[in-house]
Amino acid sequence: MPARDRYHDQVKSALIKDGWTITQDPLHVKWARKDMYIDLGAEQILAAQKGAQKIAVEVKSFLGLSDMADLEQAIGQYTIYHEVLTRVEPDRSLFLAVDEEAYVNLFEDSIGKLLVDNRGIQLIVFDPQTETIRQWLPPNPIAN
């Protein structure tokens, strides 16, 4: 299994505070002979719909020597996981979790925004100090 991201525990705590139940840590998915591990699998019960919303969350810290190299790796990973999940767990939505600083530097008005807009990449922006979710992009209709 791969090493956990620096902010893994903070994102996990933020999801729990936001009403999510962590169901897998990590979420194991398999395609052909390849095993993959997405950082977190979570569910939130929807009483009105008598079901659950399921998500997978890949946590990224963007602490490497190059923001662009980190972004390229994160988007590559997100793309692979997204394609596999659409086949093996089509009812689970994939999110990329980024801290507020990475969001401002790479996604707010930068190349990452283009990727979010054009590729439909879904983000969870979190505050690592308070372990809270600041925003869902696109907005999550059931987020607290």
Short mmCIF file of N, CA and C in Angstrom, two decimals:
data_model
loop_
_atom_site.label_atom_id
_atom_site.label_comp_id
_atom_site.label_asym_id
_atom_site.label_seq_id
_atom_site.Cartn_x
_atom_site.Cartn_y
_atom_site.Cartn_z
N MET A 1 0.83 -1.18 0.00
CA MET A 1 0.00 0.00 0.00
C MET A 1 0.88 1.25 0.00
N PRO A 2 0.42 2.30 -0.69
CA PRO A 2 1.22 3.52 -0.73
C PRO A 2 1.20 4.25 0.61
N ALA A 3 2.17 5.13 0.78
CA ALA A 3 2.24 5.94 2.00
C ALA A 3 1.09 6.94 2.03
N ARG A 4 0.67 7.29 3.22
CA ARG A 4 -0.40 8.28 3.38
C ARG A 4 0.13 9.68 3.12
N ASP A 5 -0.74 10.51 2.56
CA ASP A 5 -0.42 11.90 2.34
C ASP A 5 -0.31 12.62 3.69
N ARG A 6 0.43 13.69 3.71
CA ARG A 6 0.63 14.46 4.96
C ARG A 6 -0.69 14.88 5.61
N TYR A 7 -1.70 15.21 4.81
CA TYR A 7 -2.96 15.71 5.33
C TYR A 7 -4.06 14.64 5.43
N HIS A 8 -3.69 13.40 5.31
CA HIS A 8 -4.67 12.31 5.33
C HIS A 8 -5.59 12.38 6.55
N ASP A 9 -5.00 12.44 7.74
CA ASP A 9 -5.80 12.43 8.96
C ASP A 9 -6.67 13.68 9.11
N GLN A 10 -6.16 14.83 8.64
CA GLN A 10 -6.94 16.06 8.72
C GLN A 10 -8.17 16.00 7.81
N VAL A 11 -8.00 15.44 6.62
CA VAL A 11 -9.14 15.31 5.70
C VAL A 11 -10.14 14.30 6.25
N LYS A 12 -9.65 13.21 6.78
CA LYS A 12 -10.53 12.21 7.39
C LYS A 12 -11.37 12.84 8.50
N SER A 13 -10.72 13.59 9.37
CA SER A 13 -11.42 14.26 10.46
C SER A 13 -12.43 15.29 9.93
N ALA A 14 -12.05 16.04 8.91
CA ALA A 14 -12.95 17.04 8.32
C ALA A 14 -14.19 16.38 7.72
N LEU A 15 -14.02 15.25 7.07
CA LEU A 15 -15.17 14.53 6.50
C LEU A 15 -16.11 14.05 7.61
N ILE A 16 -15.54 13.51 8.66
CA ILE A 16 -16.36 13.03 9.79
C ILE A 16 -17.13 14.20 10.40
N LYS A 17 -16.46 15.34 10.61
CA LYS A 17 -17.14 16.53 11.14
C LYS A 17 -18.26 17.00 10.22
N ASP A 18 -18.11 16.74 8.92
CA ASP A 18 -19.10 17.17 7.93
C ASP A 18 -20.23 16.15 7.77
N GLY A 19 -20.23 15.11 8.59
CA GLY A 19 -21.33 14.16 8.58
C GLY A 19 -21.10 12.90 7.76
N TRP A 20 -19.88 12.67 7.33
CA TRP A 20 -19.56 11.49 6.53
C TRP A 20 -19.09 10.36 7.43
N THR A 21 -19.35 9.14 7.02
CA THR A 21 -18.83 7.95 7.67
C THR A 21 -17.73 7.39 6.80
N ILE A 22 -16.55 7.22 7.36
CA ILE A 22 -15.42 6.65 6.61
C ILE A 22 -15.66 5.14 6.55
N THR A 23 -15.77 4.62 5.35
CA THR A 23 -16.05 3.19 5.17
C THR A 23 -14.82 2.39 4.75
N GLN A 24 -13.86 3.05 4.13
CA GLN A 24 -12.61 2.40 3.74
C GLN A 24 -11.46 3.38 3.91
N ASP A 25 -10.35 2.88 4.45
CA ASP A 25 -9.17 3.72 4.67
C ASP A 25 -7.93 2.85 4.52
N PRO A 26 -7.47 2.66 3.30
CA PRO A 26 -7.85 3.24 2.03
C PRO A 26 -8.95 2.43 1.33
N LEU A 27 -9.46 3.01 0.26
CA LEU A 27 -10.44 2.34 -0.60
C LEU A 27 -9.67 1.55 -1.66
N HIS A 28 -9.81 0.24 -1.64
CA HIS A 28 -9.11 -0.61 -2.60
C HIS A 28 -9.98 -0.81 -3.83
N VAL A 29 -9.42 -0.53 -4.99
CA VAL A 29 -10.09 -0.83 -6.26
C VAL A 29 -9.11 -1.59 -7.13
N LYS A 30 -9.67 -2.40 -8.01
CA LYS A 30 -8.84 -3.25 -8.86
C LYS A 30 -9.34 -3.16 -10.29
N TRP A 31 -8.40 -3.04 -11.21
CA TRP A 31 -8.74 -3.08 -12.63
C TRP A 31 -7.74 -4.02 -13.30
N ALA A 32 -8.28 -5.06 -13.92
CA ALA A 32 -7.45 -6.11 -14.51
C ALA A 32 -6.54 -6.66 -13.41
N ARG A 33 -5.24 -6.58 -13.60
CA ARG A 33 -4.32 -7.10 -12.59
C ARG A 33 -3.72 -5.99 -11.72
N LYS A 34 -4.23 -4.78 -11.84
CA LYS A 34 -3.67 -3.65 -11.10
C LYS A 34 -4.51 -3.32 -9.87
N ASP A 35 -3.86 -3.28 -8.74
CA ASP A 35 -4.49 -2.85 -7.49
C ASP A 35 -4.21 -1.37 -7.30
N MET A 36 -5.24 -0.63 -6.91
CA MET A 36 -5.10 0.79 -6.64
C MET A 36 -5.71 1.09 -5.29
N TYR A 37 -5.17 2.11 -4.63
CA TYR A 37 -5.64 2.48 -3.31
C TYR A 37 -5.92 3.98 -3.29
N ILE A 38 -7.20 4.31 -3.26
CA ILE A 38 -7.62 5.70 -3.13
C ILE A 38 -7.66 5.99 -1.63
N ASP A 39 -7.22 7.16 -1.23
CA ASP A 39 -7.00 7.45 0.19
C ASP A 39 -8.19 7.11 1.08
N LEU A 40 -9.40 7.54 0.71
CA LEU A 40 -10.55 7.33 1.59
C LEU A 40 -11.81 6.98 0.80
N GLY A 41 -12.62 6.12 1.37
CA GLY A 41 -13.97 5.89 0.89
C GLY A 41 -14.91 6.32 1.99
N ALA A 42 -16.01 7.01 1.63
CA ALA A 42 -16.93 7.52 2.65
C ALA A 42 -18.36 7.47 2.13
N GLU A 43 -19.29 7.47 3.07
CA GLU A 43 -20.72 7.49 2.76
C GLU A 43 -21.41 8.50 3.67
N GLN A 44 -22.50 9.04 3.15
CA GLN A 44 -23.37 9.88 3.95
C GLN A 44 -24.79 9.41 3.69
N ILE A 45 -25.49 9.06 4.75
CA ILE A 45 -26.86 8.57 4.64
C ILE A 45 -27.79 9.70 4.26
N LEU A 46 -28.63 9.44 3.27
CA LEU A 46 -29.62 10.42 2.81
C LEU A 46 -30.99 9.91 3.17
N ALA A 47 -31.50 10.35 4.30
CA ALA A 47 -32.78 9.85 4.80
C ALA A 47 -33.91 10.11 3.82
N ALA A 48 -33.93 11.28 3.20
CA ALA A 48 -35.02 11.62 2.28
C ALA A 48 -35.03 10.70 1.07
N GLN A 49 -33.85 10.26 0.64
CA GLN A 49 -33.76 9.40 -0.54
C GLN A 49 -33.65 7.92 -0.17
N LYS A 50 -33.61 7.63 1.13
CA LYS A 50 -33.48 6.26 1.62
C LYS A 50 -32.31 5.54 0.97
N GLY A 51 -31.18 6.19 1.00
CA GLY A 51 -29.97 5.61 0.43
C GLY A 51 -28.76 6.33 0.97
N ALA A 52 -27.65 6.19 0.29
CA ALA A 52 -26.42 6.83 0.73
C ALA A 52 -25.70 7.41 -0.47
N GLN A 53 -25.06 8.55 -0.25
CA GLN A 53 -24.15 9.11 -1.24
C GLN A 53 -22.77 8.56 -0.92
N LYS A 54 -22.08 8.04 -1.92
CA LYS A 54 -20.76 7.47 -1.72
C LYS A 54 -19.73 8.32 -2.45
N ILE A 55 -18.61 8.54 -1.76
CA ILE A 55 -17.52 9.27 -2.38
C ILE A 55 -16.21 8.53 -2.17
N ALA A 56 -15.25 8.84 -3.02
CA ALA A 56 -13.86 8.43 -2.85
C ALA A 56 -13.06 9.72 -2.82
N VAL A 57 -12.07 9.79 -1.96
CA VAL A 57 -11.30 11.02 -1.79
C VAL A 57 -9.81 10.72 -1.91
N GLU A 58 -9.17 11.40 -2.85
CA GLU A 58 -7.72 11.33 -2.98
C GLU A 58 -7.15 12.62 -2.40
N VAL A 59 -6.30 12.49 -1.38
CA VAL A 59 -5.75 13.62 -0.65
C VAL A 59 -4.41 14.00 -1.26
N LYS A 60 -4.22 15.29 -1.52
CA LYS A 60 -2.93 15.78 -2.05
C LYS A 60 -2.47 16.99 -1.27
N SER A 61 -1.15 17.04 -0.99
CA SER A 61 -0.61 18.14 -0.18
C SER A 61 0.12 19.20 -1.00
N PHE A 62 0.60 18.88 -2.19
CA PHE A 62 1.32 19.83 -3.03
C PHE A 62 2.51 20.45 -2.29
N LEU A 63 3.32 19.61 -1.68
CA LEU A 63 4.47 20.07 -0.91
C LEU A 63 5.80 19.76 -1.60
N GLY A 64 5.75 19.33 -2.86
CA GLY A 64 6.98 18.99 -3.58
C GLY A 64 7.75 20.22 -4.03
N LEU A 65 8.82 20.00 -4.78
CA LEU A 65 9.65 21.10 -5.25
C LEU A 65 8.96 21.94 -6.33
N SER A 66 8.02 21.35 -7.04
CA SER A 66 7.34 22.05 -8.13
C SER A 66 5.83 21.86 -8.01
N ASP A 67 5.11 22.98 -7.89
CA ASP A 67 3.64 22.91 -7.87
C ASP A 67 3.10 22.25 -9.13
N MET A 68 3.71 22.58 -10.28
CA MET A 68 3.23 22.02 -11.54
C MET A 68 3.45 20.51 -11.60
N ALA A 69 4.58 20.03 -11.14
CA ALA A 69 4.83 18.59 -11.13
C ALA A 69 3.84 17.90 -10.19
N ASP A 70 3.60 18.51 -9.03
CA ASP A 70 2.62 17.95 -8.09
C ASP A 70 1.22 17.93 -8.72
N LEU A 71 0.87 19.01 -9.42
CA LEU A 71 -0.44 19.09 -10.08
C LEU A 71 -0.56 18.03 -11.16
N GLU A 72 0.47 17.87 -11.97
CA GLU A 72 0.46 16.85 -13.02
C GLU A 72 0.26 15.46 -12.43
N GLN A 73 0.96 15.15 -11.35
CA GLN A 73 0.82 13.85 -10.71
C GLN A 73 -0.59 13.68 -10.14
N ALA A 74 -1.08 14.70 -9.46
CA ALA A 74 -2.42 14.62 -8.86
C ALA A 74 -3.49 14.43 -9.92
N ILE A 75 -3.41 15.17 -11.01
CA ILE A 75 -4.43 15.07 -12.06
C ILE A 75 -4.32 13.73 -12.78
N GLY A 76 -3.11 13.23 -12.97
CA GLY A 76 -2.95 11.91 -13.57
C GLY A 76 -3.56 10.82 -12.71
N GLN A 77 -3.29 10.88 -11.42
CA GLN A 77 -3.86 9.91 -10.49
C GLN A 77 -5.39 10.02 -10.48
N TYR A 78 -5.88 11.25 -10.38
CA TYR A 78 -7.34 11.49 -10.36
C TYR A 78 -7.98 10.91 -11.61
N THR A 79 -7.37 11.14 -12.77
CA THR A 79 -7.93 10.65 -14.03
C THR A 79 -8.00 9.13 -14.06
N ILE A 80 -6.94 8.48 -13.65
CA ILE A 80 -6.93 7.00 -13.62
C ILE A 80 -7.99 6.49 -12.66
N TYR A 81 -8.01 7.01 -11.44
CA TYR A 81 -9.00 6.57 -10.45
C TYR A 81 -10.43 6.82 -10.93
N HIS A 82 -10.64 7.97 -11.55
CA HIS A 82 -11.98 8.31 -12.03
C HIS A 82 -12.45 7.30 -13.08
N GLU A 83 -11.59 6.99 -14.02
CA GLU A 83 -11.97 6.04 -15.08
C GLU A 83 -12.26 4.65 -14.51
N VAL A 84 -11.44 4.20 -13.57
CA VAL A 84 -11.66 2.88 -12.97
C VAL A 84 -12.95 2.88 -12.14
N LEU A 85 -13.17 3.93 -11.34
CA LEU A 85 -14.38 3.99 -10.52
C LEU A 85 -15.65 4.00 -11.36
N THR A 86 -15.62 4.64 -12.52
CA THR A 86 -16.83 4.66 -13.37
C THR A 86 -17.21 3.26 -13.82
N ARG A 87 -16.25 2.35 -13.84
CA ARG A 87 -16.53 0.96 -14.23
C ARG A 87 -16.83 0.06 -13.05
N VAL A 88 -16.07 0.20 -11.96
CA VAL A 88 -16.21 -0.76 -10.85
C VAL A 88 -17.15 -0.28 -9.75
N GLU A 89 -17.29 1.03 -9.58
CA GLU A 89 -18.21 1.60 -8.58
C GLU A 89 -18.85 2.86 -9.15
N PRO A 90 -19.73 2.71 -10.13
CA PRO A 90 -20.28 3.89 -10.80
C PRO A 90 -21.13 4.79 -9.91
N ASP A 91 -21.55 4.30 -8.76
CA ASP A 91 -22.35 5.12 -7.85
C ASP A 91 -21.48 5.93 -6.86
N ARG A 92 -20.15 5.87 -7.02
CA ARG A 92 -19.24 6.58 -6.11
C ARG A 92 -18.60 7.74 -6.87
N SER A 93 -18.67 8.95 -6.29
CA SER A 93 -18.06 10.14 -6.89
C SER A 93 -16.65 10.33 -6.34
N LEU A 94 -15.74 10.73 -7.21
CA LEU A 94 -14.35 10.94 -6.82
C LEU A 94 -14.09 12.43 -6.58
N PHE A 95 -13.38 12.73 -5.50
CA PHE A 95 -12.98 14.09 -5.17
C PHE A 95 -11.48 14.13 -4.90
N LEU A 96 -10.87 15.24 -5.27
CA LEU A 96 -9.49 15.52 -4.95
C LEU A 96 -9.51 16.50 -3.78
N ALA A 97 -8.91 16.14 -2.65
CA ALA A 97 -8.89 17.01 -1.47
C ALA A 97 -7.59 17.81 -1.47
N VAL A 98 -7.73 19.15 -1.42
CA VAL A 98 -6.58 20.04 -1.40
C VAL A 98 -6.75 21.07 -0.29
N ASP A 99 -5.63 21.44 0.33
CA ASP A 99 -5.73 22.45 1.38
C ASP A 99 -5.96 23.82 0.76
N GLU A 100 -6.36 24.79 1.60
CA GLU A 100 -6.71 26.12 1.10
C GLU A 100 -5.57 26.80 0.35
N GLU A 101 -4.34 26.64 0.83
CA GLU A 101 -3.20 27.27 0.17
C GLU A 101 -3.00 26.72 -1.24
N ALA A 102 -3.07 25.40 -1.38
CA ALA A 102 -2.94 24.80 -2.71
C ALA A 102 -4.09 25.23 -3.62
N TYR A 103 -5.28 25.33 -3.05
CA TYR A 103 -6.43 25.78 -3.83
C TYR A 103 -6.20 27.18 -4.38
N VAL A 104 -5.77 28.11 -3.52
CA VAL A 104 -5.53 29.49 -3.95
C VAL A 104 -4.41 29.54 -4.99
N ASN A 105 -3.32 28.81 -4.76
CA ASN A 105 -2.16 28.85 -5.66
C ASN A 105 -2.37 28.13 -6.99
N LEU A 106 -3.16 27.07 -6.99
CA LEU A 106 -3.24 26.23 -8.19
C LEU A 106 -4.62 26.12 -8.83
N PHE A 107 -5.68 26.39 -8.07
CA PHE A 107 -7.01 26.12 -8.60
C PHE A 107 -7.92 27.34 -8.69
N GLU A 108 -7.73 28.32 -7.83
CA GLU A 108 -8.68 29.43 -7.78
C GLU A 108 -8.72 30.21 -9.09
N ASP A 109 -7.59 30.72 -9.54
CA ASP A 109 -7.51 31.47 -10.80
C ASP A 109 -6.29 31.03 -11.58
N SER A 110 -6.06 29.75 -11.67
CA SER A 110 -4.85 29.24 -12.29
C SER A 110 -5.18 28.07 -13.20
N ILE A 111 -4.16 27.33 -13.56
CA ILE A 111 -4.31 26.19 -14.47
C ILE A 111 -5.27 25.14 -13.91
N GLY A 112 -5.28 24.98 -12.60
CA GLY A 112 -6.17 24.02 -11.97
C GLY A 112 -7.64 24.34 -12.20
N LYS A 113 -7.98 25.64 -12.25
CA LYS A 113 -9.37 26.05 -12.52
C LYS A 113 -9.79 25.59 -13.91
N LEU A 114 -8.88 25.71 -14.86
CA LEU A 114 -9.16 25.23 -16.21
C LEU A 114 -9.47 23.73 -16.19
N LEU A 115 -8.71 22.98 -15.41
CA LEU A 115 -8.93 21.53 -15.31
C LEU A 115 -10.25 21.21 -14.63
N VAL A 116 -10.57 21.95 -13.57
CA VAL A 116 -11.84 21.76 -12.88
C VAL A 116 -13.00 22.05 -13.83
N ASP A 117 -12.90 23.18 -14.53
CA ASP A 117 -13.98 23.58 -15.43
C ASP A 117 -14.11 22.65 -16.65
N ASN A 118 -13.00 22.32 -17.27
CA ASN A 118 -13.06 21.55 -18.53
C ASN A 118 -13.11 20.04 -18.34
N ARG A 119 -12.50 19.55 -17.30
CA ARG A 119 -12.42 18.09 -17.08
C ARG A 119 -13.38 17.59 -16.02
N GLY A 120 -14.09 18.49 -15.36
CA GLY A 120 -15.05 18.07 -14.35
C GLY A 120 -14.42 17.52 -13.08
N ILE A 121 -13.20 17.94 -12.79
CA ILE A 121 -12.54 17.48 -11.58
C ILE A 121 -13.26 18.07 -10.38
N GLN A 122 -13.58 17.22 -9.42
CA GLN A 122 -14.29 17.64 -8.22
C GLN A 122 -13.30 17.81 -7.08
N LEU A 123 -13.44 18.92 -6.35
CA LEU A 123 -12.52 19.25 -5.27
C LEU A 123 -13.21 19.33 -3.92
N ILE A 124 -12.47 18.98 -2.90
CA ILE A 124 -12.80 19.31 -1.52
C ILE A 124 -11.67 20.21 -1.05
N VAL A 125 -12.00 21.43 -0.65
CA VAL A 125 -11.00 22.36 -0.13
C VAL A 125 -11.12 22.33 1.39
N PHE A 126 -10.01 22.07 2.07
CA PHE A 126 -10.06 21.90 3.52
C PHE A 126 -9.03 22.79 4.20
N ASP A 127 -9.27 23.05 5.48
CA ASP A 127 -8.34 23.77 6.32
C ASP A 127 -7.65 22.74 7.22
N PRO A 128 -6.35 22.52 7.04
CA PRO A 128 -5.67 21.49 7.83
C PRO A 128 -5.57 21.82 9.32
N GLN A 129 -5.57 23.11 9.69
CA GLN A 129 -5.45 23.47 11.09
C GLN A 129 -6.75 23.17 11.86
N THR A 130 -7.88 23.55 11.29
CA THR A 130 -9.16 23.34 11.97
C THR A 130 -9.81 22.01 11.60
N GLU A 131 -9.21 21.32 10.63
CA GLU A 131 -9.74 20.04 10.14
C GLU A 131 -11.22 20.19 9.75
N THR A 132 -11.46 21.20 8.92
CA THR A 132 -12.82 21.45 8.42
C THR A 132 -12.80 21.59 6.90
N ILE A 133 -13.93 21.27 6.31
CA ILE A 133 -14.09 21.45 4.87
C ILE A 133 -14.56 22.87 4.64
N ARG A 134 -13.86 23.60 3.78
CA ARG A 134 -14.20 24.99 3.47
C ARG A 134 -15.16 25.08 2.29
N GLN A 135 -14.97 24.21 1.29
CA GLN A 135 -15.89 24.21 0.16
C GLN A 135 -15.76 22.93 -0.65
N TRP A 136 -16.86 22.63 -1.34
CA TRP A 136 -16.93 21.54 -2.29
C TRP A 136 -17.05 22.17 -3.68
N LEU A 137 -16.29 21.68 -4.62
CA LEU A 137 -16.41 22.17 -6.00
C LEU A 137 -16.59 20.99 -6.93
N PRO A 138 -17.66 20.90 -7.65
CA PRO A 138 -18.80 21.81 -7.56
C PRO A 138 -19.48 21.67 -6.20
N PRO A 139 -20.31 22.66 -5.85
CA PRO A 139 -20.96 22.59 -4.53
C PRO A 139 -21.69 21.27 -4.33
N ASN A 140 -21.45 20.65 -3.17
CA ASN A 140 -22.10 19.38 -2.84
C ASN A 140 -23.49 19.71 -2.29
N PRO A 141 -24.55 19.24 -2.95
CA PRO A 141 -25.90 19.60 -2.52
C PRO A 141 -26.28 19.11 -1.13
N ILE A 142 -25.59 18.08 -0.60
CA ILE A 142 -25.95 17.59 0.72
C ILE A 142 -24.92 17.91 1.78
N ALA A 143 -23.87 18.64 1.39
CA ALA A 143 -22.83 18.99 2.38
C ALA A 143 -23.43 19.91 3.42
N ASN A 144 -23.01 19.71 4.65
CA ASN A 144 -23.51 20.53 5.77
C ASN A 144 -22.89 21.91 5.75
#
